mmCIF file of C-alpha atoms in Angstrom:
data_model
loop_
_atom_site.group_PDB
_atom_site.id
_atom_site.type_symbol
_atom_site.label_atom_id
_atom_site.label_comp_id
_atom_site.label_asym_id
_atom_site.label_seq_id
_atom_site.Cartn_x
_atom_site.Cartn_y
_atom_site.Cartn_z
ATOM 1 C CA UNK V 1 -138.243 19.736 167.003
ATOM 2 C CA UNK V 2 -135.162 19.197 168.590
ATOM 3 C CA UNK V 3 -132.037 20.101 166.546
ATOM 4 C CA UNK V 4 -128.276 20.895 166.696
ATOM 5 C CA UNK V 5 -125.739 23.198 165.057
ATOM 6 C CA UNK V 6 -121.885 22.497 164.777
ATOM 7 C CA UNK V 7 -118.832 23.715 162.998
ATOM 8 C CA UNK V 8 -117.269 20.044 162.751
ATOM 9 C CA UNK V 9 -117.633 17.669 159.790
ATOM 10 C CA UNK V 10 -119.896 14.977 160.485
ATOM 11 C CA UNK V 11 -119.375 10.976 159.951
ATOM 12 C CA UNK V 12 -121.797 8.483 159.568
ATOM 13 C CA UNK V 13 -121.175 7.276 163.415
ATOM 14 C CA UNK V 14 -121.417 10.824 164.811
ATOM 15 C CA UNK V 15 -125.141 11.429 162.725
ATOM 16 C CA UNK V 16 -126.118 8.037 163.850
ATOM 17 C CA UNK V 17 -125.237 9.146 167.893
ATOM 18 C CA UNK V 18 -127.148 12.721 167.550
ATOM 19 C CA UNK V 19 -130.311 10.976 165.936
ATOM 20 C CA UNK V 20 -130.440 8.555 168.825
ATOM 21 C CA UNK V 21 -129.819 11.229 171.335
ATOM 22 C CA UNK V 22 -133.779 12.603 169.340
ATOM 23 C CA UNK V 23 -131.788 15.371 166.895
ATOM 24 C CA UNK V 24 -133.788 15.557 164.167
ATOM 25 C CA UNK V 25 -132.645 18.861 162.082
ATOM 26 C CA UNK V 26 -128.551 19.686 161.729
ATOM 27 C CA UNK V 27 -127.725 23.085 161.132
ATOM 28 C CA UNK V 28 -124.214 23.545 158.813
ATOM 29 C CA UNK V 29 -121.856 25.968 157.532
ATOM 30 C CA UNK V 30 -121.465 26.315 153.840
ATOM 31 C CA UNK V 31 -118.394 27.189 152.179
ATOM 32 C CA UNK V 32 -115.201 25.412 150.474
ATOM 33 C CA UNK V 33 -114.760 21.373 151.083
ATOM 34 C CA UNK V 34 -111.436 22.064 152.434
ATOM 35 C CA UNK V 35 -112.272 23.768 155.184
ATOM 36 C CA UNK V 36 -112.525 22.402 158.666
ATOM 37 C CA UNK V 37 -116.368 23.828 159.523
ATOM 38 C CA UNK V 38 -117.979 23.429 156.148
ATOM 39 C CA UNK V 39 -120.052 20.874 154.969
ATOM 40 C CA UNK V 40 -119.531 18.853 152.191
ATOM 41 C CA UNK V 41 -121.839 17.014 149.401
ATOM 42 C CA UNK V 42 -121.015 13.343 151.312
ATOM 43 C CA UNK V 43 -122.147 14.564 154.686
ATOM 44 C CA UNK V 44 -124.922 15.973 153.754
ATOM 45 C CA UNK V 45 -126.228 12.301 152.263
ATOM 46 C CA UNK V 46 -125.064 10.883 155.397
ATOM 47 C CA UNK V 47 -127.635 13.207 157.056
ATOM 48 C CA UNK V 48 -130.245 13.500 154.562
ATOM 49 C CA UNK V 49 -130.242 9.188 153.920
ATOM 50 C CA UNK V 50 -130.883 8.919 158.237
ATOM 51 C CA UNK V 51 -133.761 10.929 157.957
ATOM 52 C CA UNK V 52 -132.765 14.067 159.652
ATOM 53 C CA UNK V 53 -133.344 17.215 158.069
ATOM 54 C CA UNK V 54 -130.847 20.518 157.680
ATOM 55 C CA UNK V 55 -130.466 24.123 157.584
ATOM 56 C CA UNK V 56 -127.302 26.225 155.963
ATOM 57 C CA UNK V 57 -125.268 28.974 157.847
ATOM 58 C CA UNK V 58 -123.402 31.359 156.059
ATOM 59 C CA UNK V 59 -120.991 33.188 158.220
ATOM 60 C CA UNK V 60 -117.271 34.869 158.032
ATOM 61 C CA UNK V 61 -116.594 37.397 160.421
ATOM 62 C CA UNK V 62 -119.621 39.213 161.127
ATOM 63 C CA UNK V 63 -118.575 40.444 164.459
ATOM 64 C CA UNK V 64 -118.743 44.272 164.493
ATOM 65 C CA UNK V 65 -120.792 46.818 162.635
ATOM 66 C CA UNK V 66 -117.609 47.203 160.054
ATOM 67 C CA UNK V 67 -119.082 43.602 158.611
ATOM 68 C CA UNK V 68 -122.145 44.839 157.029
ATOM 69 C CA UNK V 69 -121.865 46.768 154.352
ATOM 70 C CA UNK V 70 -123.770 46.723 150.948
ATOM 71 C CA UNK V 71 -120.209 45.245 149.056
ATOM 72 C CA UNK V 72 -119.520 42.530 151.806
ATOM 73 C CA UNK V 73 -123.751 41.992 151.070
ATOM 74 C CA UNK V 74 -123.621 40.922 147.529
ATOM 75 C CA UNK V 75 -120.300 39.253 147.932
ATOM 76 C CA UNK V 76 -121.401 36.933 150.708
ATOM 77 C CA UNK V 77 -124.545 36.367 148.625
ATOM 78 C CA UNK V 78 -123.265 35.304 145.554
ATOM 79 C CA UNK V 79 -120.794 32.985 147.513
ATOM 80 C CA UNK V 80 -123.253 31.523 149.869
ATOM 81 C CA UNK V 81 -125.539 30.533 146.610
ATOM 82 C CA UNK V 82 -122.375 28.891 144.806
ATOM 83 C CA UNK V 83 -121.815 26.249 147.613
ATOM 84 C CA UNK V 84 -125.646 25.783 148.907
ATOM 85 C CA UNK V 85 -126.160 25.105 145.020
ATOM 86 C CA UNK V 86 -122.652 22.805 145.361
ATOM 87 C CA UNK V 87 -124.399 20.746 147.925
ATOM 88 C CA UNK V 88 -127.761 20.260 146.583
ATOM 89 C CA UNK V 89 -129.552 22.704 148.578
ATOM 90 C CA UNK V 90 -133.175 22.812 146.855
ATOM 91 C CA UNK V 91 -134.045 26.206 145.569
ATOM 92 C CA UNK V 92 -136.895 28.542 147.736
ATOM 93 C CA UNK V 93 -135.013 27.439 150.867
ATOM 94 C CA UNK V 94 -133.491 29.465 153.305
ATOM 95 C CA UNK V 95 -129.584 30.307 153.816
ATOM 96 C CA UNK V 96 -129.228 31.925 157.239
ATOM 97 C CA UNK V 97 -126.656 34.927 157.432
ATOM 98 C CA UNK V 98 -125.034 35.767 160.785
ATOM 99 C CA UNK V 99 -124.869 39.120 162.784
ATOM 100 C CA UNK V 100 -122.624 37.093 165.544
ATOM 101 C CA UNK V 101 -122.621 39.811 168.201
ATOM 102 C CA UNK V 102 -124.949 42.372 170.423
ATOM 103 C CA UNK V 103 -125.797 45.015 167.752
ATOM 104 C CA UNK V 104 -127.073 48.181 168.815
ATOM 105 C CA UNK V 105 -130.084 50.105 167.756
ATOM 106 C CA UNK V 106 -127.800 52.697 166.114
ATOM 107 C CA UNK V 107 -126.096 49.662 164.184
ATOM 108 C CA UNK V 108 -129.324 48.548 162.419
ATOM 109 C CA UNK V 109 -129.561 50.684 159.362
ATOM 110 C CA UNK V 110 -126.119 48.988 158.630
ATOM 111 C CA UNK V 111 -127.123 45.635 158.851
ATOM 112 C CA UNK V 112 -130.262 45.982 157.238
ATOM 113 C CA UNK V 113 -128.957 47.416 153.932
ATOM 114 C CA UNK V 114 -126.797 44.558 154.147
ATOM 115 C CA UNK V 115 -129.596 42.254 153.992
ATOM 116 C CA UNK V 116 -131.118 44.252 151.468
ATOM 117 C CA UNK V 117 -128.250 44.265 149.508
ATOM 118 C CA UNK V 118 -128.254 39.950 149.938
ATOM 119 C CA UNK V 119 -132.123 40.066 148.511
ATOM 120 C CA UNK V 120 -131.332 42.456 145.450
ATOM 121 C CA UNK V 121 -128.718 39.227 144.630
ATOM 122 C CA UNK V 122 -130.262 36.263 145.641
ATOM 123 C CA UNK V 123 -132.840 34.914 143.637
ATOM 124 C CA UNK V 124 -132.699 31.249 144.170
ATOM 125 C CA UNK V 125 -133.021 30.876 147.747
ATOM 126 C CA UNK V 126 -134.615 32.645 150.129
ATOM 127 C CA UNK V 127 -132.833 35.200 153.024
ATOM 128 C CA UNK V 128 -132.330 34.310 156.244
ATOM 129 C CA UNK V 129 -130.942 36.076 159.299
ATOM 130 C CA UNK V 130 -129.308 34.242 162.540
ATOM 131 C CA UNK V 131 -128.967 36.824 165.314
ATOM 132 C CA UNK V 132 -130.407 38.625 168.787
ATOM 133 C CA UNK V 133 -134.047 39.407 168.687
ATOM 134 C CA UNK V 134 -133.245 42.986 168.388
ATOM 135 C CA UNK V 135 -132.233 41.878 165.074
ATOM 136 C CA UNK V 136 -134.283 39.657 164.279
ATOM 137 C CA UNK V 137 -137.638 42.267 164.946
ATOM 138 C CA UNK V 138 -135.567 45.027 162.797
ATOM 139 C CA UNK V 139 -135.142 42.559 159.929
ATOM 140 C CA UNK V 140 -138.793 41.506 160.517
ATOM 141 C CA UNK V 141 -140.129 44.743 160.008
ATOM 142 C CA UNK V 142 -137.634 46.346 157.123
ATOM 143 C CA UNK V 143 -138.519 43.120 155.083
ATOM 144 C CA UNK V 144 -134.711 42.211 154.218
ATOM 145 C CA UNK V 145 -134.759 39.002 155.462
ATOM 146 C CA UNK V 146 -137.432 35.840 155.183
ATOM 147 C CA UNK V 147 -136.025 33.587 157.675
ATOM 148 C CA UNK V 148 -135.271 34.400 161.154
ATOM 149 C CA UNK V 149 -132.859 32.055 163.018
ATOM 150 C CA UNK V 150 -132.867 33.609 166.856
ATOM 151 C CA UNK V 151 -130.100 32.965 169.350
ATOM 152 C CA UNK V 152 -131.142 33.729 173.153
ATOM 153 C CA UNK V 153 -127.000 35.761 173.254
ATOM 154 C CA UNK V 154 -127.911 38.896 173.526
ATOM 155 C CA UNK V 155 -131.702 38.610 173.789
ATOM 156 C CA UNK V 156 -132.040 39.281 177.152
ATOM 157 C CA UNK V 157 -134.694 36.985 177.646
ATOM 158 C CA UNK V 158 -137.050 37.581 174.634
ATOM 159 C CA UNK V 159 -138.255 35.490 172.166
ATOM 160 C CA UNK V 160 -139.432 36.668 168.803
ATOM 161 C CA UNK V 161 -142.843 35.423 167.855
ATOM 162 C CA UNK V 162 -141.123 35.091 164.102
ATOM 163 C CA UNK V 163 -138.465 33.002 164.830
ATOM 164 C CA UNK V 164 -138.143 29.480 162.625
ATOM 165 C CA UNK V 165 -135.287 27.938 164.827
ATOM 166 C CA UNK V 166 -134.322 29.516 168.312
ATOM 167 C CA UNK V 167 -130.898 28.507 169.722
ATOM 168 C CA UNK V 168 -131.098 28.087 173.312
ATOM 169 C CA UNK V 169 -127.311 26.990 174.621
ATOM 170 C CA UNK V 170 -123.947 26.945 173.451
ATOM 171 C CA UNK V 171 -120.809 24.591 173.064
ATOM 172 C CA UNK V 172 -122.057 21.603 174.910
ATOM 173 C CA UNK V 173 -120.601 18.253 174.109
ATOM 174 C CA UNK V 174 -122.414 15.750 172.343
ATOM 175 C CA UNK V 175 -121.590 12.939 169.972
ATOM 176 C CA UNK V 176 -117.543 13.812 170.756
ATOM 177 C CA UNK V 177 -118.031 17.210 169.296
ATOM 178 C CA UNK V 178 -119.092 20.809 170.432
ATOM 179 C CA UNK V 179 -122.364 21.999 169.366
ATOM 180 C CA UNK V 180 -125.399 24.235 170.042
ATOM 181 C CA UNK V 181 -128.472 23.536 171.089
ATOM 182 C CA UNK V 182 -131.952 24.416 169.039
ATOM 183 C CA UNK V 183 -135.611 24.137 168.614
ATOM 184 C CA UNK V 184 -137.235 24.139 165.623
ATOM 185 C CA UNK V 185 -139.905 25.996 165.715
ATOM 186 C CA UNK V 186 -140.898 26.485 162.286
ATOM 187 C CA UNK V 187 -140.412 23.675 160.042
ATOM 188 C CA UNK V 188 -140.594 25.585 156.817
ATOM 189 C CA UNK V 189 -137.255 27.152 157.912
ATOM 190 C CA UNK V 190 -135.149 23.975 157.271
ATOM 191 C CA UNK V 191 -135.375 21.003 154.620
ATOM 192 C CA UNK V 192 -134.567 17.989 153.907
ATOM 193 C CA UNK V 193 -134.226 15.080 151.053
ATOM 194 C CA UNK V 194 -134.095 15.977 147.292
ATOM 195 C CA UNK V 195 -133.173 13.738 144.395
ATOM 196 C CA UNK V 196 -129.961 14.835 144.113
ATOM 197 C CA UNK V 197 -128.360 13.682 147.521
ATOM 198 C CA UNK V 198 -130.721 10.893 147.769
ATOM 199 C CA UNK V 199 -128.697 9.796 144.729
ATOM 200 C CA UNK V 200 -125.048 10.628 146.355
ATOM 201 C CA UNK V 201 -126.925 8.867 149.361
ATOM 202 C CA UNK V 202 -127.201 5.491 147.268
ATOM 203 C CA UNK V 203 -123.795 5.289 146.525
ATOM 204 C CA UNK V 204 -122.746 5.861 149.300
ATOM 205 C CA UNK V 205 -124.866 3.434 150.961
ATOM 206 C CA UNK V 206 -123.245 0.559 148.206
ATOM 207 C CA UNK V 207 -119.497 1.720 149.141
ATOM 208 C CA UNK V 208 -120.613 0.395 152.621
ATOM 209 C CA UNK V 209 -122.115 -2.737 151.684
ATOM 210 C CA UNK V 210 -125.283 -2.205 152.989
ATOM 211 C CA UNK V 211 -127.111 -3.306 150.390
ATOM 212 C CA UNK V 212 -130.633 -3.837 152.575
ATOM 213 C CA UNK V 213 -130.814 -0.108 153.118
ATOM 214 C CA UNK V 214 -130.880 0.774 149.653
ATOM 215 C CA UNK V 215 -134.694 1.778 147.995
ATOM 216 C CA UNK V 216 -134.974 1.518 144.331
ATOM 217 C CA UNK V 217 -137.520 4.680 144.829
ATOM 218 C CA UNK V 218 -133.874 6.814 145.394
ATOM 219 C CA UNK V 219 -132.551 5.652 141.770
ATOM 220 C CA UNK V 220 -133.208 8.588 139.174
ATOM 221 C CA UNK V 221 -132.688 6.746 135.270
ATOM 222 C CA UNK V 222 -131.572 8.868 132.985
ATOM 223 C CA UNK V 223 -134.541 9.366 130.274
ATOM 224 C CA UNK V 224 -132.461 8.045 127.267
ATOM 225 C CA UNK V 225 -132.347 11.354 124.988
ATOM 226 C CA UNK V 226 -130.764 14.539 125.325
ATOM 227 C CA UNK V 227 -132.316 17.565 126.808
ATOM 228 C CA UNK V 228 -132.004 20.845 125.548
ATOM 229 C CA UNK V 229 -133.700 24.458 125.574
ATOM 230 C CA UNK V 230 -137.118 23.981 124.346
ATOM 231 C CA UNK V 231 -137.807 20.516 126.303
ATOM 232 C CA UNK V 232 -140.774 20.334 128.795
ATOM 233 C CA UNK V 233 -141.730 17.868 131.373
ATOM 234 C CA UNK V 234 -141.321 16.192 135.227
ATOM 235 C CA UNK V 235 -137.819 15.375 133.859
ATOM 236 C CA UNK V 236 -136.957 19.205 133.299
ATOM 237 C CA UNK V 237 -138.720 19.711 136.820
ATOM 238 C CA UNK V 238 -135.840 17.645 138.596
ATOM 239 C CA UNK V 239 -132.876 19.377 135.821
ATOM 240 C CA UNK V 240 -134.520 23.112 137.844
ATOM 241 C CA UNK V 241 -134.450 21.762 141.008
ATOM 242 C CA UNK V 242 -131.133 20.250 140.738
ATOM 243 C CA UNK V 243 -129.529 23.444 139.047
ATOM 244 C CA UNK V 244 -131.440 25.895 141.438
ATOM 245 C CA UNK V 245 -133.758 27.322 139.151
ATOM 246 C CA UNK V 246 -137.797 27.918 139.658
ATOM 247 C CA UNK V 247 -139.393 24.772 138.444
ATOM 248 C CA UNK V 248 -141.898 25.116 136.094
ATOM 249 C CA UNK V 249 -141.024 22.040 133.530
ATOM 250 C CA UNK V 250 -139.768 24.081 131.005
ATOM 251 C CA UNK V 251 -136.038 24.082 129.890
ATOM 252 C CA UNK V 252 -135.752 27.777 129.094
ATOM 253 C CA UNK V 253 -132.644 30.243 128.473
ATOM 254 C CA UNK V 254 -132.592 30.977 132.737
ATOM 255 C CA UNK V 255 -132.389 26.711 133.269
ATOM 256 C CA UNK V 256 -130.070 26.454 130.636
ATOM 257 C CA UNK V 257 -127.957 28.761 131.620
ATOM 258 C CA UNK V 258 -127.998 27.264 135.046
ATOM 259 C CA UNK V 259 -127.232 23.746 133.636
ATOM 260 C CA UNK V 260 -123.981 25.659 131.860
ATOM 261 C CA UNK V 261 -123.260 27.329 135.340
ATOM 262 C CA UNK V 262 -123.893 23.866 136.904
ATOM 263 C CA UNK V 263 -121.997 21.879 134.487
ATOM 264 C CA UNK V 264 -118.705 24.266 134.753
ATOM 265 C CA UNK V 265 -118.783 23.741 138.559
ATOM 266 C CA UNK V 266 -118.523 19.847 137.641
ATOM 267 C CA UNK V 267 -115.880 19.883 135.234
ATOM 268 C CA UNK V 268 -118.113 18.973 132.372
ATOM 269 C CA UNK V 269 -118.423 20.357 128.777
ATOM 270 C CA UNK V 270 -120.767 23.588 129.647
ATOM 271 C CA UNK V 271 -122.916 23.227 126.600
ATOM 272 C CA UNK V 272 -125.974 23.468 128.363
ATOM 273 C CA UNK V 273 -127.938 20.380 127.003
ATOM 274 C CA UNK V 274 -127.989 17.606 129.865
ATOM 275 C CA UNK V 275 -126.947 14.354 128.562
ATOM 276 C CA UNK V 276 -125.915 10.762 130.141
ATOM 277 C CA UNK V 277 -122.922 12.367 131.743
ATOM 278 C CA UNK V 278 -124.583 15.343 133.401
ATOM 279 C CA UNK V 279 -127.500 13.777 134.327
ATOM 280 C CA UNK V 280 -125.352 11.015 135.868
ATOM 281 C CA UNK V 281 -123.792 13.768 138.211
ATOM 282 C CA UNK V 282 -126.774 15.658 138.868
ATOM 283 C CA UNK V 283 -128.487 12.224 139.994
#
């Protein structure tokens, strides 16, 4: 599967041009709206609504061995699951964490207590790693990561045998913008709509008067009582998937909690019980 990755925000015209130059998958950078190489909730209904699919990068400066310590691990954890969680990223999927330069065998016990230290954290998603194939085999075999996102820098020609998405070239122009090039190899190592966006994906849609485009199926009612701790059902299944939470149907202290941690991020009143307003932002 042919895909891309970028640092630059993407508009409706630029997602348009990579999907008819065949991209099918986008690879992103998560972190605040504001800055210039993250994505943002709108974008990634732009995507999502053309039919491509995406993965999430989580990087800072991960450039030297000094990076990767257990601290900067749970830090960059906890931070990476706020925004994937901000976008709609559905829970069990992969958020690949960068080791952006040529590490060296010595270097490894570093990086991989790093990763370890991202697993003891993360719960919601899943762990992935972006880097050489030196790393990539090291994080294979210590078990810290689930997801392995290869680059050919610093590879020296190899290609892991675990790799989900392999980058094979770097800053070419395409669509105006700078990107690199990669294959997916795996698909279970990206993903793509959920009811969420498909919602934001609507709207958006109307704002453009493109009526025609828009498929009742995307449209999630809101189920006309209030849900609380003790509910069950497919609508608590969407609540868990929304909030990030495993979804078993069952509105529990973990999902409600979630909802509270949810509903804080969204300026609403964090009382936990999802109601016409929350529901109308979560869908």
């Amino acid at each position: 599967m042919k895909a891309i990755d970028c640092a630059s925000k993407l508009t409706e015209a630029s997602i348009e041009h990579l999907k008819a130059s065949g991209v099918q998958a986008i690879g992103r950078y998560l972190g605040p709206e504001i800055s210039w190489k993250t994505v943002n909730r709108a974008e990634v209904a732009h995507i999502l609504s053309a039919g491509l699919k995406l993965f999430s990068i989580w990087e800072k400066n991960p450039v030297s061995s000094l990076y990767f310590t257990r601290d900067q691990g749970a830090k960059d954890a906890k931070e990476a699951v706020h925004f994937a969680s901000g976008i709609g990223q559905p829970a069990g999927t992969p958020i690949y964490f960068t080791v952006d330069y040529d590490a060296t065998n010595r270097e490894m016990d570093l990086i991989i207590n790093y990763f370890r230290s991202i697993k003891s954290v993360i719960s919601t998603y899943k762990v992935g790693v972006y880097g050489s194939f030196a790393v990539i085999e090291v994080l294979v075999r210590s078990g810290a990561a689930d997801f392995f996102y290869q680059t050919y820098a610093w590879s020296r020609g190899k290609l892991s045998a675990y790799a989900h998405i392999y980058q094979h070239d770097n800053g070419r122009k395409m669509a105006g913008i700078l990107v690199d090039f990669d294959n997916v190899l795996k698909p279970s190592g990206i993903w793509g709509s959920i009811a969420a966006t498909k919602a934001d994906s609507v709207d958006l849609k109307r704002k453009a008067a493109r009526p025609d485009s828009i498929q009742q199926s995307t449209i999630v009612p809101y189920p006309g009582q209030l849900i609380r701790r003790g509910s069950k059902g497919k609508d608590i299944v969407s609540i868990q998937n929304a909030v990030g939470v495993r979804a078993d149907g069952i509105f529990g202290l973990k999902t409600e909690q979630a909802v509270i941690n949810y509903q804080k991020r969204h300026d609403l009143i964090p009382d936990g019980i999802v109601g016409p307003k929350t529901w109308s932002v979560m869908f």
